[in-house]
Amino acid sequence: MNKIYYLSTCDTCKRILADLQPLKGFELQDIKFDTITSEQLSEMQNLSGSYESLFSRRARLYKERNLSNVELKESDYKALILEHYTFLKRPVILVKNQIFIGNTKKVVEAAKTVIHE
């Protein structure tokens, strides 16, 4: 399945989605309004290798909860992502059984290449 998990209120996500066009055959899921299920997160984890790789340390709640001073385990990363959408590093792009996580130029270009092969 070709899918993109993103946040519609995020200007970076909007810019990336525009850059990736055309996105024929893709399902877009706005994680603020259509929350991630445990099954969806498990699929992402299977492709990425860890929940930590999906976790955003830039989330406002990460700082507010002082989580940088806590030793988080894989189960903690999973629980936090399921608890609040801002803990998911965005966007997450699933295409052709590959996963692309985050908004770095390198990741976005790699995803764009695979999408438009």
PDB file of C-alpha atoms in Angstrom:
ATOM      1  CA  MET A   1       0.000   0.000   0.000  1.00  0.00           C
ATOM      2  CA  ASN A   2       1.223   3.485  -0.843  1.00  0.00           C
ATOM      3  CA  LYS A   3       0.422   5.819   2.009  1.00  0.00           C
ATOM      4  CA  ILE A   4       1.559   9.065   3.556  1.00  0.00           C
ATOM      5  CA  TYR A   5       1.012   9.941   7.205  1.00  0.00           C
ATOM      6  CA  TYR A   6       1.182  13.704   7.581  1.00  0.00           C
ATOM      7  CA  LEU A   7      -0.171  16.684   9.475  1.00  0.00           C
ATOM      8  CA  SER A   8      -2.338  19.084   7.452  1.00  0.00           C
ATOM      9  CA  THR A   9      -1.524  21.998   9.762  1.00  0.00           C
ATOM     10  CA  CYS A  10       2.227  21.567   9.226  1.00  0.00           C
ATOM     11  CA  ASP A  11       3.702  23.870   6.579  1.00  0.00           C
ATOM     12  CA  THR A  12       6.646  21.513   6.067  1.00  0.00           C
ATOM     13  CA  CYS A  13       4.313  18.589   5.376  1.00  0.00           C
ATOM     14  CA  LYS A  14       2.319  20.734   2.938  1.00  0.00           C
ATOM     15  CA  ARG A  15       5.499  21.734   1.101  1.00  0.00           C
ATOM     16  CA  ILE A  16       6.693  18.121   0.890  1.00  0.00           C
ATOM     17  CA  LEU A  17       3.325  16.865  -0.380  1.00  0.00           C
ATOM     18  CA  ALA A  18       3.367  19.543  -3.077  1.00  0.00           C
ATOM     19  CA  ASP A  19       6.920  18.555  -4.026  1.00  0.00           C
ATOM     20  CA  LEU A  20       5.997  14.865  -4.299  1.00  0.00           C
ATOM     21  CA  GLN A  21       3.128  15.440  -6.739  1.00  0.00           C
ATOM     22  CA  PRO A  22       1.638  13.676  -8.576  1.00  0.00           C
ATOM     23  CA  LEU A  23       0.657  11.142  -5.922  1.00  0.00           C
ATOM     24  CA  LYS A  24      -1.601   8.825  -7.912  1.00  0.00           C
ATOM     25  CA  GLY A  25      -2.542   5.709  -5.978  1.00  0.00           C
ATOM     26  CA  PHE A  26      -1.566   7.163  -2.597  1.00  0.00           C
ATOM     27  CA  GLU A  27      -3.729   7.313   0.499  1.00  0.00           C
ATOM     28  CA  LEU A  28      -3.122  10.409   2.611  1.00  0.00           C
ATOM     29  CA  GLN A  29      -3.837  10.200   6.330  1.00  0.00           C
ATOM     30  CA  ASP A  30      -3.933  13.390   8.369  1.00  0.00           C
ATOM     31  CA  ILE A  31      -2.822  12.054  11.737  1.00  0.00           C
ATOM     32  CA  LYS A  32      -4.436  14.889  13.674  1.00  0.00           C
ATOM     33  CA  PHE A  33      -7.939  13.961  12.550  1.00  0.00           C
ATOM     34  CA  ASP A  34      -7.502  10.274  11.669  1.00  0.00           C
ATOM     35  CA  THR A  35      -5.370   8.892  14.485  1.00  0.00           C
ATOM     36  CA  ILE A  36      -2.797   6.193  13.926  1.00  0.00           C
ATOM     37  CA  THR A  37      -3.858   2.720  14.977  1.00  0.00           C
ATOM     38  CA  SER A  38      -1.638   0.231  16.744  1.00  0.00           C
ATOM     39  CA  GLU A  39      -1.695  -1.921  13.597  1.00  0.00           C
ATOM     40  CA  GLN A  40      -0.574   0.984  11.404  1.00  0.00           C
ATOM     41  CA  LEU A  41       2.229   1.842  13.808  1.00  0.00           C
ATOM     42  CA  SER A  42       3.331  -1.804  13.889  1.00  0.00           C
ATOM     43  CA  GLU A  43       3.483  -1.818  10.089  1.00  0.00           C
ATOM     44  CA  MET A  44       5.685   1.283  10.183  1.00  0.00           C
ATOM     45  CA  GLN A  45       7.893  -0.288  12.851  1.00  0.00           C
ATOM     46  CA  ASN A  46       8.292  -3.480  10.817  1.00  0.00           C
ATOM     47  CA  LEU A  47       9.562  -1.448   7.861  1.00  0.00           C
ATOM     48  CA  SER A  48      11.743   0.951   9.865  1.00  0.00           C
ATOM     49  CA  GLY A  49      13.147  -1.513  12.394  1.00  0.00           C
ATOM     50  CA  SER A  50      12.219   0.424  15.530  1.00  0.00           C
ATOM     51  CA  TYR A  51       9.657   2.672  17.133  1.00  0.00           C
ATOM     52  CA  GLU A  52      12.467   5.036  18.094  1.00  0.00           C
ATOM     53  CA  SER A  53      13.163   5.786  14.406  1.00  0.00           C
ATOM     54  CA  LEU A  54       9.537   6.976  14.112  1.00  0.00           C
ATOM     55  CA  PHE A  55       9.682   9.150  17.223  1.00  0.00           C
ATOM     56  CA  SER A  56      10.039  12.931  17.058  1.00  0.00           C
ATOM     57  CA  ARG A  57      12.207  14.509  19.713  1.00  0.00           C
ATOM     58  CA  ARG A  58      11.203  17.888  18.303  1.00  0.00           C
ATOM     59  CA  ALA A  59       7.638  17.554  19.579  1.00  0.00           C
ATOM     60  CA  ARG A  60       6.566  20.273  21.980  1.00  0.00           C
ATOM     61  CA  LEU A  61       5.297  17.612  24.426  1.00  0.00           C
ATOM     62  CA  TYR A  62       8.738  15.965  24.435  1.00  0.00           C
ATOM     63  CA  LYS A  63      10.191  19.156  25.879  1.00  0.00           C
ATOM     64  CA  GLU A  64       7.221  19.917  28.149  1.00  0.00           C
ATOM     65  CA  ARG A  65       7.374  16.469  29.734  1.00  0.00           C
ATOM     66  CA  ASN A  66      11.156  16.687  30.074  1.00  0.00           C
ATOM     67  CA  LEU A  67      11.488  13.343  28.288  1.00  0.00           C
ATOM     68  CA  SER A  68      15.109  14.037  27.360  1.00  0.00           C
ATOM     69  CA  ASN A  69      15.935  13.160  30.963  1.00  0.00           C
ATOM     70  CA  VAL A  70      14.097   9.828  30.797  1.00  0.00           C
ATOM     71  CA  GLU A  71      15.562   6.621  29.396  1.00  0.00           C
ATOM     72  CA  LEU A  72      12.879   5.582  26.924  1.00  0.00           C
ATOM     73  CA  LYS A  73      12.434   2.002  25.730  1.00  0.00           C
ATOM     74  CA  GLU A  74      10.834   0.785  22.509  1.00  0.00           C
ATOM     75  CA  SER A  75       7.547   0.219  24.355  1.00  0.00           C
ATOM     76  CA  ASP A  76       7.671   3.830  25.590  1.00  0.00           C
ATOM     77  CA  TYR A  77       8.189   5.191  22.068  1.00  0.00           C
ATOM     78  CA  LYS A  78       5.253   3.124  20.818  1.00  0.00           C
ATOM     79  CA  ALA A  79       2.969   4.229  23.653  1.00  0.00           C
ATOM     80  CA  LEU A  80       3.875   7.906  23.247  1.00  0.00           C
ATOM     81  CA  ILE A  81       3.280   7.884  19.477  1.00  0.00           C
ATOM     82  CA  LEU A  82      -0.103   6.226  19.984  1.00  0.00           C
ATOM     83  CA  GLU A  83      -0.954   8.662  22.782  1.00  0.00           C
ATOM     84  CA  HIS A  84      -0.379  11.851  20.780  1.00  0.00           C
ATOM     85  CA  TYR A  85       0.135  12.453  17.075  1.00  0.00           C
ATOM     86  CA  THR A  86       2.904  15.027  17.571  1.00  0.00           C
ATOM     87  CA  PHE A  87       5.279  12.275  18.685  1.00  0.00           C
ATOM     88  CA  LEU A  88       5.338  10.791  15.173  1.00  0.00           C
ATOM     89  CA  LYS A  89       8.176  12.106  13.035  1.00  0.00           C
ATOM     90  CA  ARG A  90       6.530  13.536   9.917  1.00  0.00           C
ATOM     91  CA  PRO A  91       5.819  12.801   7.216  1.00  0.00           C
ATOM     92  CA  VAL A  92       5.999   9.009   7.063  1.00  0.00           C
ATOM     93  CA  ILE A  93       5.855   7.776   3.489  1.00  0.00           C
ATOM     94  CA  LEU A  94       5.151   4.131   2.705  1.00  0.00           C
ATOM     95  CA  VAL A  95       5.777   3.188  -0.910  1.00  0.00           C
ATOM     96  CA  LYS A  96       6.610  -0.136  -2.565  1.00  0.00           C
ATOM     97  CA  ASN A  97       7.324  -1.829   0.797  1.00  0.00           C
ATOM     98  CA  GLN A  98       9.786   0.910   1.719  1.00  0.00           C
ATOM     99  CA  ILE A  99       9.507   3.571   4.391  1.00  0.00           C
ATOM    100  CA  PHE A 100      10.743   7.146   4.387  1.00  0.00           C
ATOM    101  CA  ILE A 101      10.595   8.976   7.707  1.00  0.00           C
ATOM    102  CA  GLY A 102      10.920  12.672   8.320  1.00  0.00           C
ATOM    103  CA  ASN A 103      11.482  15.827   6.372  1.00  0.00           C
ATOM    104  CA  THR A 104      15.184  15.983   5.609  1.00  0.00           C
ATOM    105  CA  LYS A 105      16.028  16.838   2.036  1.00  0.00           C
ATOM    106  CA  LYS A 106      17.802  13.486   1.561  1.00  0.00           C
ATOM    107  CA  VAL A 107      14.775  11.489   2.776  1.00  0.00           C
ATOM    108  CA  VAL A 108      12.313  13.496   0.681  1.00  0.00           C
ATOM    109  CA  GLU A 109      14.436  13.160  -2.475  1.00  0.00           C
ATOM    110  CA  ALA A 110      14.806   9.396  -1.931  1.00  0.00           C
ATOM    111  CA  ALA A 111      11.033   9.050  -1.506  1.00  0.00           C
ATOM    112  CA  LYS A 112      10.390  11.175  -4.594  1.00  0.00           C
ATOM    113  CA  THR A 113      12.703   8.972  -6.650  1.00  0.00           C
ATOM    114  CA  VAL A 114      10.920   5.783  -5.586  1.00  0.00           C
ATOM    115  CA  ILE A 115       7.452   7.307  -6.031  1.00  0.00           C
ATOM    116  CA  HIS A 116       8.150   8.411  -9.584  1.00  0.00           C
ATOM    117  CA  GLU A 117      10.094   5.360 -10.851  1.00  0.00           C
TER     118      GLU A 117
END
